[in-house]
Coordinates of C-alpha atoms in Angstrom, one line a residue:
Chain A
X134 CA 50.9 84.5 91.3
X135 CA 51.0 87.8 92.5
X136 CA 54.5 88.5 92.5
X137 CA 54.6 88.0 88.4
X138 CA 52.6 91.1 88.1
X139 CA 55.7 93.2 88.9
X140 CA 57.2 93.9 85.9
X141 CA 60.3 93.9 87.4
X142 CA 60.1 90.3 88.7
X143 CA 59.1 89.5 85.4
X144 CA 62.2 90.8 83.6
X145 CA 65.0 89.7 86.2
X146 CA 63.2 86.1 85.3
X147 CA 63.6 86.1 81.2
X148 CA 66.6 87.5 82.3
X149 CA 68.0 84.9 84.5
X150 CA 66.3 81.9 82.2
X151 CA 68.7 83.6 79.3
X152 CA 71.7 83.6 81.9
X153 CA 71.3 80.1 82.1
X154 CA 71.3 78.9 79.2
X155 CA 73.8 81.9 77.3
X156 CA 76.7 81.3 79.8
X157 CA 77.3 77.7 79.5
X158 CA 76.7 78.0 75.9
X159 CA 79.3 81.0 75.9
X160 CA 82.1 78.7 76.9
X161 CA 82.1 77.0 74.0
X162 CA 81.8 79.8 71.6
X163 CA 84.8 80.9 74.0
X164 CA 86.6 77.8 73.5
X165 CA 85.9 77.3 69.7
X166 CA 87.2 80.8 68.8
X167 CA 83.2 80.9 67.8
X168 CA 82.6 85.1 68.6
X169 CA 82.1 85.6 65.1
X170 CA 80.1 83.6 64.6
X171 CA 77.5 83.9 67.3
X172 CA 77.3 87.8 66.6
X173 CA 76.5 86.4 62.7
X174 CA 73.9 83.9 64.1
X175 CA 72.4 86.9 66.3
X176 CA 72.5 89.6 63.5
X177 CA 70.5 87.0 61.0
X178 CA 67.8 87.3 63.1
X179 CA 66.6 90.7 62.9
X180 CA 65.8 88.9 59.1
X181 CA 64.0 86.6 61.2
X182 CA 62.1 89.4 63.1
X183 CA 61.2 90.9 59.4
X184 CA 59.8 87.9 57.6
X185 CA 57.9 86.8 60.8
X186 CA 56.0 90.2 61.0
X187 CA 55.4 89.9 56.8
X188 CA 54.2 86.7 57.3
X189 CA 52.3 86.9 60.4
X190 CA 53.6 83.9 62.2
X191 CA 55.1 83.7 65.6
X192 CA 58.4 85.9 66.3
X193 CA 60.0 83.0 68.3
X194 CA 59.7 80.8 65.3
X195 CA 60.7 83.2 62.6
X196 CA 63.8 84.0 64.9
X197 CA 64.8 80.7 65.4
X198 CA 64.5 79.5 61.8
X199 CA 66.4 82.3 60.5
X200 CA 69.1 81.9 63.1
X201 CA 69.3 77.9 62.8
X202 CA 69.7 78.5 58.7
X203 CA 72.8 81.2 59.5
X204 CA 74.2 79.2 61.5
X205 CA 73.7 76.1 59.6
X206 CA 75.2 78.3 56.4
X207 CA 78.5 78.8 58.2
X208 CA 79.1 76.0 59.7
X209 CA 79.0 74.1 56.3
X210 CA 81.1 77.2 54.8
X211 CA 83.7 76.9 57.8
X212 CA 85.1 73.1 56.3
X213 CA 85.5 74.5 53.2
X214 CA 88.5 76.5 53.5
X215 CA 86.9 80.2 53.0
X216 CA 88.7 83.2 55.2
X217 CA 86.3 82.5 57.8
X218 CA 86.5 86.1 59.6
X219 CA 85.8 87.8 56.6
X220 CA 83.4 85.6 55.7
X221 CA 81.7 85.7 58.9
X222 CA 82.0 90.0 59.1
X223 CA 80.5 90.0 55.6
X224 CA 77.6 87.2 57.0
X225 CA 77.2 89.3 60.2
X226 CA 76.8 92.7 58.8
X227 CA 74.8 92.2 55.8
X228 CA 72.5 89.9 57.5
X229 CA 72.0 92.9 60.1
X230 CA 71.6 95.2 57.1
X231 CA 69.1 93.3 54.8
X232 CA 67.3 92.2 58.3
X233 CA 66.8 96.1 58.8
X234 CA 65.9 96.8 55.1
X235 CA 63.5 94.5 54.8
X236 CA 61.6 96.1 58.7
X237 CA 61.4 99.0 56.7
X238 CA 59.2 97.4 54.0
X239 CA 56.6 96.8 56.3
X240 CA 53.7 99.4 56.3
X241 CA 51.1 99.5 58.3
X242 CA 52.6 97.4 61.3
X243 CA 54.2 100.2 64.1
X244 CA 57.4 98.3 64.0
X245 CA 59.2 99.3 67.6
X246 CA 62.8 98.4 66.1
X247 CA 64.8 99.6 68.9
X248 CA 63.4 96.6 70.7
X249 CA 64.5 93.9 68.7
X250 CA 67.7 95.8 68.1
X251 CA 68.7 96.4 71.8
X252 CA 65.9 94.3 73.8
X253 CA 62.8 94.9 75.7
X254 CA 63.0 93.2 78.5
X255 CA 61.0 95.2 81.1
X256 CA 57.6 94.2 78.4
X257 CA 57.9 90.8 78.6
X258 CA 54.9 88.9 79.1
X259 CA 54.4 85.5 81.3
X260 CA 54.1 83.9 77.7
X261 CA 57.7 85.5 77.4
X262 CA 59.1 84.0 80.4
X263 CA 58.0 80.1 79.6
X264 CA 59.2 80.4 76.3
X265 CA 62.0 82.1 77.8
X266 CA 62.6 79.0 80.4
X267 CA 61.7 76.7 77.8
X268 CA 64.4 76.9 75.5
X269 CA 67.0 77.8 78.2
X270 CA 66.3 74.7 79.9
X271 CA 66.3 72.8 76.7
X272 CA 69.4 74.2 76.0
X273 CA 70.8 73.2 79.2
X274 CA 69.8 69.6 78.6
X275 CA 71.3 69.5 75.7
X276 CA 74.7 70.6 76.8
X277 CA 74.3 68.4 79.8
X278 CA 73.6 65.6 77.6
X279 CA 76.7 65.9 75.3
X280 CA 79.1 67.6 77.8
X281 CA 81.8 65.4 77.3
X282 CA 81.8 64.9 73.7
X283 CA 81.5 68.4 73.0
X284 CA 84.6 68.6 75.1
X285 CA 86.4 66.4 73.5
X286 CA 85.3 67.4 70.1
X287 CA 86.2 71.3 71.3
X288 CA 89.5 69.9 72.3
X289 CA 90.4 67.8 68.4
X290 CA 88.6 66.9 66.3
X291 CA 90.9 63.8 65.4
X292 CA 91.0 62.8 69.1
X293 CA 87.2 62.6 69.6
X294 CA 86.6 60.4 65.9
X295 CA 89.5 58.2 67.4
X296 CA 86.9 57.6 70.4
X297 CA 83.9 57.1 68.4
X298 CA 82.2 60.6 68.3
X299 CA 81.6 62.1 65.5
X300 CA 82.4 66.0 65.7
X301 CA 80.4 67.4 63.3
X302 CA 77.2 65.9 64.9
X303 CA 78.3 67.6 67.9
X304 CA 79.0 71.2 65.9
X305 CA 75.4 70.8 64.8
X306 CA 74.5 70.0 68.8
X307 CA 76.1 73.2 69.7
X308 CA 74.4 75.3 66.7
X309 CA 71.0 74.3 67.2
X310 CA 71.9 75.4 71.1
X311 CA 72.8 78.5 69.8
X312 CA 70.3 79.3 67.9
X313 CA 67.9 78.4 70.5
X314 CA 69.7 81.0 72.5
X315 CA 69.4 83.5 70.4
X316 CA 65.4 83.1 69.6
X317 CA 65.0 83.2 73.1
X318 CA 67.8 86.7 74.0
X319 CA 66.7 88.8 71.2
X320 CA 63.2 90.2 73.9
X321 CA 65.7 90.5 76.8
X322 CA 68.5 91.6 75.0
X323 CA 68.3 92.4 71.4
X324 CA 70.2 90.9 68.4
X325 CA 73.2 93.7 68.9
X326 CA 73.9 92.7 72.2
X327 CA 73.5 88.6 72.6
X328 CA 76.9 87.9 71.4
X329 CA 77.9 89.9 75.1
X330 CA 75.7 87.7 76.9
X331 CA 77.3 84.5 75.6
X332 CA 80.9 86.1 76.1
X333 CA 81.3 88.2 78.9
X334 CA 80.6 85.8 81.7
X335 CA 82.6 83.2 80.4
X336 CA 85.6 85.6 79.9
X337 CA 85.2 86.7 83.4
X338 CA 84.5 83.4 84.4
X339 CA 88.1 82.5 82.6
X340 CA 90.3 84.1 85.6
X341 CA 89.3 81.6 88.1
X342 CA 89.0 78.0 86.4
X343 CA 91.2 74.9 86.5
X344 CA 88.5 73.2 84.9
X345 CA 86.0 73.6 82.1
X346 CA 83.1 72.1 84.7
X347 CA 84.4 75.1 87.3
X348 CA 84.3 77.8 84.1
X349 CA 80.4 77.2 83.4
X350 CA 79.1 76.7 86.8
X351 CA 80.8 80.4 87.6
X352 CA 80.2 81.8 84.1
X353 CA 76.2 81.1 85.1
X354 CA 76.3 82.3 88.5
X355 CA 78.1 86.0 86.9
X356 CA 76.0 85.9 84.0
X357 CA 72.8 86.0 86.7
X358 CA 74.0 88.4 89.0
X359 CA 75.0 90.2 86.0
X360 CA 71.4 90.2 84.6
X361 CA 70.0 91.2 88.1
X362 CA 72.6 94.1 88.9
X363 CA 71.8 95.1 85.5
X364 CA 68.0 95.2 85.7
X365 CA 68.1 97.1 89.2
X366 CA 70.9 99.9 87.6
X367 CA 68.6 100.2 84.9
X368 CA 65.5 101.5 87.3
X369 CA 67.6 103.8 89.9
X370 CA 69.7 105.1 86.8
X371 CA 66.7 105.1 84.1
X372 CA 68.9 103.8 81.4
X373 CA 68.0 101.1 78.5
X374 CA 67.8 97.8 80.5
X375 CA 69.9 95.9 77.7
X376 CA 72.8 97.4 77.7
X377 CA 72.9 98.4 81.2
X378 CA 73.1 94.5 82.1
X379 CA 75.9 94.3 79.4
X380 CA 78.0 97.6 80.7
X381 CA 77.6 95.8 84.2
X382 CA 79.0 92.5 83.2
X383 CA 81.7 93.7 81.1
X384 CA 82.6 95.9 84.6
X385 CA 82.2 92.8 86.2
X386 CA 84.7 91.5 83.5
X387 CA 87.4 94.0 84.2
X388 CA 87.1 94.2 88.1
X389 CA 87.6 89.9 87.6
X390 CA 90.7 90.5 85.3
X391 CA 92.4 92.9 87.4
X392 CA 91.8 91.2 90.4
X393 CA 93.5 87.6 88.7
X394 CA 96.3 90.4 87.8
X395 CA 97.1 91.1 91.3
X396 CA 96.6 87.4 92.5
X397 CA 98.5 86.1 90.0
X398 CA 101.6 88.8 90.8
X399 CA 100.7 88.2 95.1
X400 CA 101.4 84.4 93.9
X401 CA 105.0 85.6 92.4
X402 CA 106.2 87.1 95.1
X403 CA 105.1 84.7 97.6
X404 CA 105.8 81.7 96.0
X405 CA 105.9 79.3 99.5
X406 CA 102.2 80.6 100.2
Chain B
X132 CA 98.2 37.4 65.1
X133 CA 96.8 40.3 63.0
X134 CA 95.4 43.1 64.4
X135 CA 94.6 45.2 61.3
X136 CA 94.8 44.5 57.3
X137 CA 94.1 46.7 54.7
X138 CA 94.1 45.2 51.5
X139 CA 94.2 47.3 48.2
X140 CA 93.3 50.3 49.9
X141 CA 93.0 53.4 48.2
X142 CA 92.3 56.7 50.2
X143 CA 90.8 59.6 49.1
X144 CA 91.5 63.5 50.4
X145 CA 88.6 66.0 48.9
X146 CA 88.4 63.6 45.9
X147 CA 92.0 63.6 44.9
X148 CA 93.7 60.1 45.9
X149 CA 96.2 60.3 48.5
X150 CA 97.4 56.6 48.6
X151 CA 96.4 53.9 46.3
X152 CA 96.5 50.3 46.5
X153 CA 97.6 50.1 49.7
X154 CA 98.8 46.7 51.4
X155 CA 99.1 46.8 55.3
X156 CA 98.5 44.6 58.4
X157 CA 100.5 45.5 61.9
X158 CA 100.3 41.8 64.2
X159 CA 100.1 42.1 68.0
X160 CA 103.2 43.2 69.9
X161 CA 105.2 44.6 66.6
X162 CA 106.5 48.4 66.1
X163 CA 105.9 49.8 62.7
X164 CA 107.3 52.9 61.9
X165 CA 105.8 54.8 58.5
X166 CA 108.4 56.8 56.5
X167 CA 107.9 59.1 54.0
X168 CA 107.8 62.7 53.0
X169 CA 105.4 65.4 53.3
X170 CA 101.9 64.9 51.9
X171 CA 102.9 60.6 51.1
X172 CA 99.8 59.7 53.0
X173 CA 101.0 59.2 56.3
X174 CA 98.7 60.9 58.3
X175 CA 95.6 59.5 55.9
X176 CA 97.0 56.3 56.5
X177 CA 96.7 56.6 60.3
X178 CA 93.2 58.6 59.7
X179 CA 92.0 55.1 58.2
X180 CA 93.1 52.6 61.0
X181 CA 91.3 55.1 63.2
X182 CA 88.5 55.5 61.4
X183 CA 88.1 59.0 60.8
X184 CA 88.4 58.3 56.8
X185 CA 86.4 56.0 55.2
X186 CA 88.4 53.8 52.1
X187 CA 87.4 55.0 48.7
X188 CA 87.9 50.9 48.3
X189 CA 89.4 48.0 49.0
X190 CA 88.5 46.5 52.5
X191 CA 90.3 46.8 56.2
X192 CA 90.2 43.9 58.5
X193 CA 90.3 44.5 62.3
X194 CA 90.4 41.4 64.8
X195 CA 86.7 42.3 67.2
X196 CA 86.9 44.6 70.0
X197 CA 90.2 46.4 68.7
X198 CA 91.1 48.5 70.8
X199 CA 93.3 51.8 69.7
X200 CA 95.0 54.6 71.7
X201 CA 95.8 57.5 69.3
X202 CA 98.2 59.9 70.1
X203 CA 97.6 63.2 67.7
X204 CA 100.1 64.8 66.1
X205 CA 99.5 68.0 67.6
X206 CA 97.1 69.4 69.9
X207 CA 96.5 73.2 70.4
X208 CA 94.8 73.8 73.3
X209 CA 93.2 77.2 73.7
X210 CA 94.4 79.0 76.2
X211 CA 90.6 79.9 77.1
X212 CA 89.8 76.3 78.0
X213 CA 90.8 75.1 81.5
X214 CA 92.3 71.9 81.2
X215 CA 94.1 69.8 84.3
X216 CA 96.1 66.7 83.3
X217 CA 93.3 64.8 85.1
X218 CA 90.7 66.1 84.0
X219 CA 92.2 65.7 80.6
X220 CA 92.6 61.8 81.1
X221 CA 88.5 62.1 81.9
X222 CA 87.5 62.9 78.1
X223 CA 85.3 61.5 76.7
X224 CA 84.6 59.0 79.2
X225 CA 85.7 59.2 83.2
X226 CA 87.8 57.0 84.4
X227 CA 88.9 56.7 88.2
X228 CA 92.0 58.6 90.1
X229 CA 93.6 55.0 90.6
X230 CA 93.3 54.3 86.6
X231 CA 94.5 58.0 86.0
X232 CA 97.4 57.7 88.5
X233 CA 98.7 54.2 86.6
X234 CA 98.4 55.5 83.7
X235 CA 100.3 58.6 84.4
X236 CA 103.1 56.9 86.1
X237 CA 103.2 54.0 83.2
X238 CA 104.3 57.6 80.7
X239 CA 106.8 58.9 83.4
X240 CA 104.9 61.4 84.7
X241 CA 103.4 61.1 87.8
X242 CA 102.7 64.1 89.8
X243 CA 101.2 66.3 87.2
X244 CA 97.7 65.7 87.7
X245 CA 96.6 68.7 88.8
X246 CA 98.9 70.9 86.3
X247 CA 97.0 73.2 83.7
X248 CA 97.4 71.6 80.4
X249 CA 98.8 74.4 79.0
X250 CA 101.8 74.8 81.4
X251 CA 103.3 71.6 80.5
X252 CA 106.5 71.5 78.7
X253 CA 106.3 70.4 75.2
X254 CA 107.9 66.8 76.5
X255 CA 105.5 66.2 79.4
X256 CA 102.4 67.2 77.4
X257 CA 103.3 64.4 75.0
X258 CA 103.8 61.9 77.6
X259 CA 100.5 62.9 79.3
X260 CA 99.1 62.5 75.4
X261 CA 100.7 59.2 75.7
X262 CA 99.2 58.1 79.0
X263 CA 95.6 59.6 77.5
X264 CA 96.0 57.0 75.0
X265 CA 97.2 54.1 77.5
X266 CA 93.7 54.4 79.7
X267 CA 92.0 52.2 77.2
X268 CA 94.6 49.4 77.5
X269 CA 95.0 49.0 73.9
X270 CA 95.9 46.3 71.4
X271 CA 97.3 49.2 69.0
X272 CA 98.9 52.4 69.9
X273 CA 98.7 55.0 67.2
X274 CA 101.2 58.1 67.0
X275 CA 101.3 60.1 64.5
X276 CA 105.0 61.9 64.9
X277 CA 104.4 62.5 68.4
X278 CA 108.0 63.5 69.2
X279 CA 107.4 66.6 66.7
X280 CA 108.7 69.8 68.7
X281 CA 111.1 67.9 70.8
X282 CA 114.6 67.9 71.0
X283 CA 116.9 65.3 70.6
X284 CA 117.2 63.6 73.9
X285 CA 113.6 64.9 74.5
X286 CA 112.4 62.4 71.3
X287 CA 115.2 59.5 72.3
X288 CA 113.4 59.1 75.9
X289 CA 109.9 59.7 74.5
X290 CA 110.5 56.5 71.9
X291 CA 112.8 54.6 75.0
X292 CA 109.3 55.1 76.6
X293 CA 107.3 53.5 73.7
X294 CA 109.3 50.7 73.4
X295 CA 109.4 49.7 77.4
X296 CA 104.8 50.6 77.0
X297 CA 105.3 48.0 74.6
X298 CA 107.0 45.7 77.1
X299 CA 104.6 45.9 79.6
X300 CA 101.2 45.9 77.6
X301 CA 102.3 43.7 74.5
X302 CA 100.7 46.3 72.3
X303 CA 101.2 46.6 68.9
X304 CA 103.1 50.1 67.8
X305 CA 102.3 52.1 65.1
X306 CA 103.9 55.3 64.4
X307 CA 104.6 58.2 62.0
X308 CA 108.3 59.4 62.4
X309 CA 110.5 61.9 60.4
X310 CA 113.7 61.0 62.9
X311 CA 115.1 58.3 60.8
X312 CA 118.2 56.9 63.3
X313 CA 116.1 56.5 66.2
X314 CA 112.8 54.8 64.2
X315 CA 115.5 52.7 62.8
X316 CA 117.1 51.5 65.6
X317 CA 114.2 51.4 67.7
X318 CA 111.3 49.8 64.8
X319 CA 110.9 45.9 63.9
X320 CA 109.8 47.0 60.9
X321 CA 109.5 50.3 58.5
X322 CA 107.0 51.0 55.4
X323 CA 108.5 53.7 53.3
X324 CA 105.2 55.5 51.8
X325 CA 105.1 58.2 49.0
X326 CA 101.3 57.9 47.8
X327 CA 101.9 54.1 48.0
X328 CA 104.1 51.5 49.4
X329 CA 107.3 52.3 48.0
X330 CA 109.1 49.8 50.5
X331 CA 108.8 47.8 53.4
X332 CA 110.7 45.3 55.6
X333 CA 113.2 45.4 58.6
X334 CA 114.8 48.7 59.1
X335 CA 117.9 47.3 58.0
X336 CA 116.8 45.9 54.8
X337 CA 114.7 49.1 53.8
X338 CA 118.0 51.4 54.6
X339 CA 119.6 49.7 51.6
X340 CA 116.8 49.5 49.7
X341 CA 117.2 51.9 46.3
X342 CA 114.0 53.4 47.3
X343 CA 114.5 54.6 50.7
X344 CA 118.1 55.6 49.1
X345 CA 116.0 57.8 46.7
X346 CA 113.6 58.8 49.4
X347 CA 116.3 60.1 51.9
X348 CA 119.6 59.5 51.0
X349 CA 122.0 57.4 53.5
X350 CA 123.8 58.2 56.5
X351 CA 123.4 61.4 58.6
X352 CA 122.7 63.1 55.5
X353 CA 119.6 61.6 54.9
X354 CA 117.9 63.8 57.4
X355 CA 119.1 66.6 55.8
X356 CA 118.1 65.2 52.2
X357 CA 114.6 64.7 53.0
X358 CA 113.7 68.3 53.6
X359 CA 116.1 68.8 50.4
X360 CA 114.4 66.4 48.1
X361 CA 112.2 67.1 45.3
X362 CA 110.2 64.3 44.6
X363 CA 108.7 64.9 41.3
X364 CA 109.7 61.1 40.4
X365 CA 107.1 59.9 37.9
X366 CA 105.0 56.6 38.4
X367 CA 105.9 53.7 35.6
X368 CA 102.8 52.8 33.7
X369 CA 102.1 49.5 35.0
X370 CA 99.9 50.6 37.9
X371 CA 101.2 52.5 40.8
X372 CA 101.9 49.0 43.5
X373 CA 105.3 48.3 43.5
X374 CA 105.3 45.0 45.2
X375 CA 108.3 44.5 47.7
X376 CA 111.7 46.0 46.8
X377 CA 111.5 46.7 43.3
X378 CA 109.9 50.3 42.9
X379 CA 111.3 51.5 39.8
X380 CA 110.8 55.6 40.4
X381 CA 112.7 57.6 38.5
X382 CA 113.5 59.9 41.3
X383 CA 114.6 63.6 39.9
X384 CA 117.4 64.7 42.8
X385 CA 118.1 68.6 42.7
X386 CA 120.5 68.3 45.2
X387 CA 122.4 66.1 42.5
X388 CA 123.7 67.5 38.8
X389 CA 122.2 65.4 36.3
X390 CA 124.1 66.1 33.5
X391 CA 127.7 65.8 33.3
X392 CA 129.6 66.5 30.6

């Protein structure tokens, strides 16, 4: 396997596996009014990052525990009637913040912080891209699995328990999905930006979808060629990789929304066509 | 023959009762309307049947392989999530364009299958609630003040609507209503709730019933006099069932002077 010495093969790979699983994910934190809490989720796990180097365990693991407890902690807070915005700002921020303070205790490891922060996706490893795949695709089975009672359970609550599902077994579907995201974004991305990947495609997606079926297939597809026009700016312009990928899909974004602006106003006028 | 009995049935919201002691059972074919004013335990009463609430005790009774269509009270739909009336009709389970085109005509609204969800007018997305719940073919059709947000003749047709459903599928009807001269004319029988059964029978015996009197007043001013009404009535000691007719609140009116010279 020749071709996965290239590093930049290797990176527009972890980049696509997080593509795949972030932009189908993304419609349901789009649908759910769930931003917040993504970015919260995402934040924790610089915590996660911290207490897997004190410990000396695996990253992954450390990031996904920490991330699964966050968003474990709001989901249970969110039924009990707290203001959940502030609640999730105050989760979101301090998380970040301890998550940082607690990098900064750690002597004698050379912590590169700037690449959990904002990703390092043109080091990833082979081991990186199958843990990468792993939990995308797992991910993807999951939501594949529950896709209509997610739906439904997305749509009201009382409307799904009338037809025998419970919704808060598929809340807990969709945050173990998103923590698995997140573990598996913070190398490509970083924990500032996930939150993008999980929202921009399926905004852009948003302008050209009767159905939710239509919205993930296309929110994928942008959310790839977003990661791949992102990675290939990145090298001709020599900017961070990260956020070049996230400044091309939210360009993406606007060009999508104008264009539904002018479609939308074409329609008006010609109403027979 | 019975559908659903509750017997003694006491429901519970965050630990604080909402209804106790409740008596119900709705037979096949009927059309129950619940009354009652905000926060009597109409809703929780539905939540029950459907089984989204579990009883804090007392038992509930359904005949085997019940089937219930459950129209919600209201259902925002973000304007983020793409939604067609058919694909609508397909959650949770998928169900076939001839089902989905009976269905919709059977609610008066053929036609609209390809229509975003969110473009419907408030009467049309209750009738496509409506044929939602008529996929199923069910033995009980739940609606939990469905007609909320409509007009006048918007509500009339919606409930003309019900009653010819009930025609043609034989169903049983259960529904939460606030629009007193329509449920009357068009229920075979009413339950008055306010934390319990305060009254029940045909809708001509429970308008002269002292209760519902106290409840909503009589005439067209009844509507008004439920949004009016305070209802800080206190229970008598004897428990809190009043069986039949023969509630004895003591209902404090503050549209009414109490104390005449």
């Amino acid at each position: 396997m020749n071709m996965l010495d290239d590093f930049m093969v290797r990176a527009a790979l972890a980049g696509i596996g997080v593509a795949l699983a972030a932009a189908p994910l993304g419609c349901f934190v789009v649908w759910r009014r769930m931003a917040y809490f993504g970015d919260a989720t995402a934040h924790a796990s610089i915590l996660g990052v911290a207490l897997a180097l004190t410990f000396d365990v695996w990253i992954f693991g450390g990031v996904l525990v920490t991330a699964l407890l966050m968003a474990s902690t709001i989901s249970v807070l969110s039924g009990r009637g707290y203001a959940m915005d502030t609640m999730l700002g105050v989760l979101a921020h301090s998380a970040l913040a301890f998550g940082l303070v607690a990098v900064s205790f750690l002597q004698g490891v050379r912590v590169d912080l700037m690449a959990y922060l904002f990703g390092d996706i043109l080091a990833v490893s082979r081991m990186d891209i199958a843990v990468v795949w792993s939990g995308a695709l797992l991910v993807l089975v999951l939501l594949w699995w529950r896709w209509s009672s997610l739906l439904t359970a997305t749509l009201n609550p009382e409307l799904a328990r009338a037809s025998g599902i419970a919704p808060q077994r598929e809340q807990l579907i969709l945050t173990l999905a998103l923590a698995i995201v997140v573990a598996v974004a913070i190398k490509v991305v970083g924990v500032l930006l996930i939150a993008a990947m999980l929202l921009i495609p399926a905004a852009t997606a948003r302008n050209f979808s009767s159905t939710p079926e239509r919205m993930a297939v296309l929110a994928t597809l942008i959310g790839m060629v977003t990661v791949i026009a992102g990675i290939a700016g990145s090298f001709h312009l020599d900017t961070p990789t990260g956020p070049t990928i996230v400044s091309v899909g939210t360009l993406c974004f606007v060009a999508a929304s104008l264009l539904a602006l002018a479609l939308g106003s074409l329609r008006r006028k010609n109403p027979q066509r | 023959m019975r559908l659903v009995t509750l017997r003694a049935a006491t429901l519970r919201h965050s630990g604080a009762p909402v209804l106790e002691n409740v008596d119900f059972h709705i037979d096949r074919g009927e059309i129950v309307t619940i009354l009652g004013p905000n926060g009597s335990g109409k809703s929780t009463l539905l939540r029950a049947l459907i089984g989204a609430l579990p009883l804090s005790s007392g038992t509930m009774e359904k005949v085997a392989d019940l089937k219930i269509g459950y129209v919600p009270q209201k259902l925002h739909i973000d304007p983020t999530l793409p939604l067609t009336v058919r694909r609508f009709l397909s959650l949770p389970k998928r169900i076939s364009n001839a089902a989905a085109q009976t269905a919709l005509e059977e609610a008066g609204v053929a036609g609209l299958g390809q229509r975003q969800m969110t473009q419907l007018s408030g009467g049309q997305f209750q009738r496509v609630l409506l044929a939602r719940a008529l996929l199923s073919r069910p033995d009980l059709l739940i609606l939990d003040e469905a007609t909320q947000g409509l007009d006048q003749p918007g509500s009339a047709a919606f409930y003309q609507m019900i009653a010819s459903v009930r025609r043609q599928l034989g169903c049983a009807v259960l529904m939460v209503s606030h629009e007193l001269h329509v449920v009357m004319a068009a229920s075979d029988r009413v339950i008055c709730l306010n934390g319990h059964v305060c009254c029940e029978g045909a809708p001509a015996q429970v308008a002269t019933a002292p209760e519902y009197r106290a409840l909503f007043g009589t005439g067209t001013l009844g509507t008004l006099a439920l949004y009016r009404h305070d209802h800080d009535h206190s229970h008598d000691a004897a428990g809190h069932r009043h069986p039949g007719t023969s509630c004895d609140h003591q209902h404090g009116h503050s549209g009414e002077p109490h104390e005449h010279a």
